[in-house]
């Protein structure tokens, strides 16, 4: 595809199963189900913003309703059902509803869900099944009446294929739903740690097939942008060649690294920023940083140490102010990683990461200490563990982690309250 004059994040988004990025288990699942055509009543896709959950939901729906699938079960992308999804029309048997559906005309969440379930009980208009995508489902879960509305779905999700119910449900959520005990208590959003027995969130969890899109690291995003640039064309030539010719080696290395660090694991954001850099010819890494207000990992590590050391200067203020709704979950994860390493140094005098070897038995243990070649990580963790505000920062982050959902404003206020 030539990207000239197009909106990259929309026009060049994945349309095939193999193009889904960041969740290999989901791809294997879709391919298996596409062959036997035996789909679960509900599918839940979880992950942070920009990781491709909604795109994956559309690909799943297309695979479920395509009228002319090939021998492997892949959708044709040419029939009326496929085109209605690819063109974002949703005027046939696949419908997509966002949070705004539950806020129309002053209608309660319970009444909106009842109306949606009534639609799902009707016979599909064009094919053998209907698919309903509830995008950003966490917004309904958090809202007033959300639990009661969700509870109405539970008997619907238990219906079997042979019972004549022909609607299937796909949910996307930016919150992570976790089973916490044997009776499936669930921590989701602002619901805290109480759990909900057999109803509400935990009921949904037990009745759907779940997949989680893990947050992408900067290496993953670099690979993605390299693959993207070698797949598509721009102004009549391969995008990667255009980038080398116009942006030079600095952009193709340091510039892309700046984008990867600043886009906090989001493929969608990385694609948008890359397009803007290309079209506006923003190639210098520092210019990219200033233009998009990024808060890369190095800055997050700086603010973590500054808060722990009670440094109340302009840099600390700017770093905290730069935390946004888009990047604060990644900021939190990097801070927690720093605390984990600091605790390892404080208690054991070393840093160790244990990783399973893929395809083999056993584990691989990597240890960093003061005598290793990479002592910078050790010294960084040691300095953090000895900082005067370290224990306050550690305990505050652990408290937020245990409580579950929290807002970016609360996070920033908590950080600033440690500077006394």
CSV table of C-alpha atoms in Angstrom, one decimal, residues 242-394:
chain,number,residue,atom,x,y,z
A,242,UNK,CA,12.3,7.1,1.9
A,243,UNK,CA,13.2,7.4,5.5
A,244,UNK,CA,16.9,6.7,4.9
A,245,UNK,CA,17.0,9.1,2.0
A,246,UNK,CA,15.3,12.0,3.8
A,247,UNK,CA,15.8,11.4,7.5
A,248,UNK,CA,19.2,9.8,7.4
A,249,UNK,CA,20.7,7.3,9.8
A,250,UNK,CA,20.0,9.5,12.8
A,251,UNK,CA,16.3,9.3,12.3
A,252,UNK,CA,16.2,5.6,11.4
A,253,UNK,CA,18.1,4.8,14.6
A,254,UNK,CA,17.8,7.5,17.3
A,255,UNK,CA,14.6,9.0,15.9
A,256,UNK,CA,12.7,5.7,15.9
A,257,UNK,CA,14.0,4.9,19.3
A,258,UNK,CA,12.7,8.2,20.6
A,259,UNK,CA,9.3,7.3,19.1
A,260,UNK,CA,9.4,3.8,20.6
A,261,UNK,CA,10.3,5.1,24.1
A,262,UNK,CA,7.7,7.9,24.0
A,263,UNK,CA,4.7,5.8,22.7
A,264,UNK,CA,4.4,3.8,25.8
A,265,UNK,CA,3.8,0.4,24.2
A,266,UNK,CA,1.1,1.6,21.8
A,267,UNK,CA,1.3,0.5,18.2
A,268,UNK,CA,-1.5,2.9,17.2
A,269,UNK,CA,0.3,5.9,18.7
A,270,UNK,CA,3.7,4.9,17.2
A,271,UNK,CA,2.0,4.7,13.8
A,272,UNK,CA,0.5,8.2,14.2
A,273,UNK,CA,3.7,9.8,15.4
A,274,UNK,CA,5.7,8.1,12.7
A,275,UNK,CA,3.4,9.6,10.1
A,276,UNK,CA,3.6,13.0,11.5
A,277,UNK,CA,7.4,12.9,11.6
A,278,UNK,CA,7.5,11.8,8.0
A,279,UNK,CA,4.9,14.4,6.7
A,280,UNK,CA,6.3,17.3,8.7
A,281,UNK,CA,9.9,16.2,8.3
A,282,UNK,CA,10.7,16.1,12.0
A,283,UNK,CA,13.8,13.9,12.0
A,284,UNK,CA,16.0,15.1,14.9
A,285,UNK,CA,15.4,13.0,18.1
A,286,UNK,CA,15.4,16.1,20.3
A,287,UNK,CA,12.8,17.8,18.1
A,288,UNK,CA,10.7,14.6,18.2
A,289,UNK,CA,10.9,14.7,22.0
A,290,UNK,CA,9.8,18.3,22.2
A,291,UNK,CA,7.1,18.1,19.5
A,292,UNK,CA,5.2,15.3,21.1
A,293,UNK,CA,5.9,15.9,24.7
A,294,UNK,CA,7.2,12.4,25.3
A,295,UNK,CA,8.2,11.0,28.7
A,296,UNK,CA,10.7,8.3,27.7
A,297,UNK,CA,12.0,5.7,30.1
A,298,UNK,CA,15.1,7.7,31.0
A,299,UNK,CA,13.0,10.6,32.2
A,300,UNK,CA,10.7,8.2,34.2
A,301,UNK,CA,13.8,6.8,35.9
A,302,UNK,CA,15.0,10.4,36.6
A,303,UNK,CA,11.7,11.5,38.2
A,304,UNK,CA,11.5,8.3,40.3
A,305,UNK,CA,15.0,9.0,41.8
A,306,UNK,CA,14.2,12.7,42.2
A,307,UNK,CA,11.0,12.0,44.2
A,308,UNK,CA,12.9,9.4,46.3
A,309,UNK,CA,15.6,11.9,47.0
A,310,UNK,CA,13.1,14.7,47.7
A,311,UNK,CA,14.4,16.9,44.8
A,312,UNK,CA,11.9,19.8,44.4
A,313,UNK,CA,13.3,21.4,41.2
A,314,UNK,CA,11.9,22.5,37.9
A,315,UNK,CA,12.8,19.2,36.2
A,316,UNK,CA,10.9,17.2,38.8
A,317,UNK,CA,7.9,19.4,38.3
A,318,UNK,CA,8.0,19.1,34.5
A,319,UNK,CA,8.4,15.4,34.6
A,320,UNK,CA,5.4,14.9,36.9
A,321,UNK,CA,3.3,17.4,34.9
A,322,UNK,CA,4.2,15.4,31.7
A,323,UNK,CA,2.4,12.3,33.0
A,324,UNK,CA,-0.8,12.0,31.0
A,325,UNK,CA,-3.8,9.7,30.7
A,326,UNK,CA,-2.1,8.0,27.8
A,327,UNK,CA,1.3,7.3,29.4
A,328,UNK,CA,0.7,7.0,33.1
A,329,UNK,CA,0.1,3.2,33.2
A,330,UNK,CA,3.6,2.7,31.6
A,331,UNK,CA,5.1,5.3,34.0
A,332,UNK,CA,3.6,3.3,36.9
A,333,UNK,CA,5.0,0.0,35.5
A,334,UNK,CA,8.5,1.4,35.1
A,335,UNK,CA,8.4,2.9,38.6
A,336,UNK,CA,7.3,-0.4,40.0
A,337,UNK,CA,10.2,-2.2,38.1
A,338,UNK,CA,12.6,0.3,39.6
A,339,UNK,CA,11.2,-0.4,43.1
A,340,UNK,CA,11.5,-4.2,42.5
A,341,UNK,CA,15.2,-3.8,41.6
A,342,UNK,CA,15.9,-1.5,44.5
A,343,UNK,CA,14.3,-4.0,46.9
A,344,UNK,CA,16.5,-6.8,45.5
A,345,UNK,CA,19.6,-4.8,46.0
A,346,UNK,CA,18.4,-3.7,49.5
A,347,UNK,CA,17.6,-7.2,50.7
A,348,UNK,CA,19.9,-9.4,48.7
A,349,UNK,CA,22.7,-7.1,47.4
A,350,UNK,CA,22.1,-8.1,43.8
A,351,UNK,CA,19.5,-8.0,41.0
A,352,UNK,CA,18.2,-11.2,39.5
A,353,UNK,CA,15.8,-11.9,36.6
A,354,UNK,CA,14.5,-15.4,36.1
A,355,UNK,CA,13.1,-16.2,32.6
A,356,UNK,CA,11.8,-19.5,31.2
A,357,UNK,CA,13.6,-20.8,28.1
A,358,UNK,CA,11.2,-21.0,25.3
A,359,UNK,CA,10.6,-24.5,24.1
A,360,UNK,CA,13.0,-26.0,26.7
A,361,UNK,CA,12.7,-27.2,30.3
A,362,UNK,CA,14.4,-25.2,33.0
A,363,UNK,CA,15.0,-21.5,33.6
A,364,UNK,CA,17.6,-18.9,32.7
A,365,UNK,CA,18.9,-16.8,35.6
A,366,UNK,CA,20.5,-13.4,34.9
A,367,UNK,CA,22.1,-11.7,37.9
A,368,UNK,CA,23.5,-8.2,38.0
A,369,UNK,CA,25.6,-7.0,40.9
A,370,UNK,CA,28.3,-4.4,41.6
A,371,UNK,CA,31.0,-6.5,40.1
A,372,UNK,CA,29.2,-7.3,36.8
A,373,UNK,CA,30.0,-5.7,33.5
A,374,UNK,CA,26.6,-3.9,33.6
A,375,UNK,CA,26.9,-2.4,37.1
A,376,UNK,CA,25.0,0.8,36.0
A,377,UNK,CA,21.7,-0.9,36.7
A,378,UNK,CA,22.9,-2.1,40.1
A,379,UNK,CA,24.2,1.3,41.1
A,380,UNK,CA,20.9,2.9,39.9
A,381,UNK,CA,18.9,0.5,42.1
A,382,UNK,CA,21.3,1.0,45.0
A,383,UNK,CA,21.0,4.8,44.9
A,384,UNK,CA,17.2,4.5,44.8
A,385,UNK,CA,17.1,2.1,47.8
A,386,UNK,CA,19.2,4.5,49.9
A,387,UNK,CA,17.2,7.7,49.1
A,388,UNK,CA,15.5,9.4,52.0
A,389,UNK,CA,12.0,9.2,50.5
A,390,UNK,CA,12.4,5.6,49.1
A,391,UNK,CA,10.2,3.8,51.6
A,392,UNK,CA,7.4,6.4,51.2
A,393,UNK,CA,7.6,6.0,47.4
A,394,UNK,CA,7.7,2.2,47.6
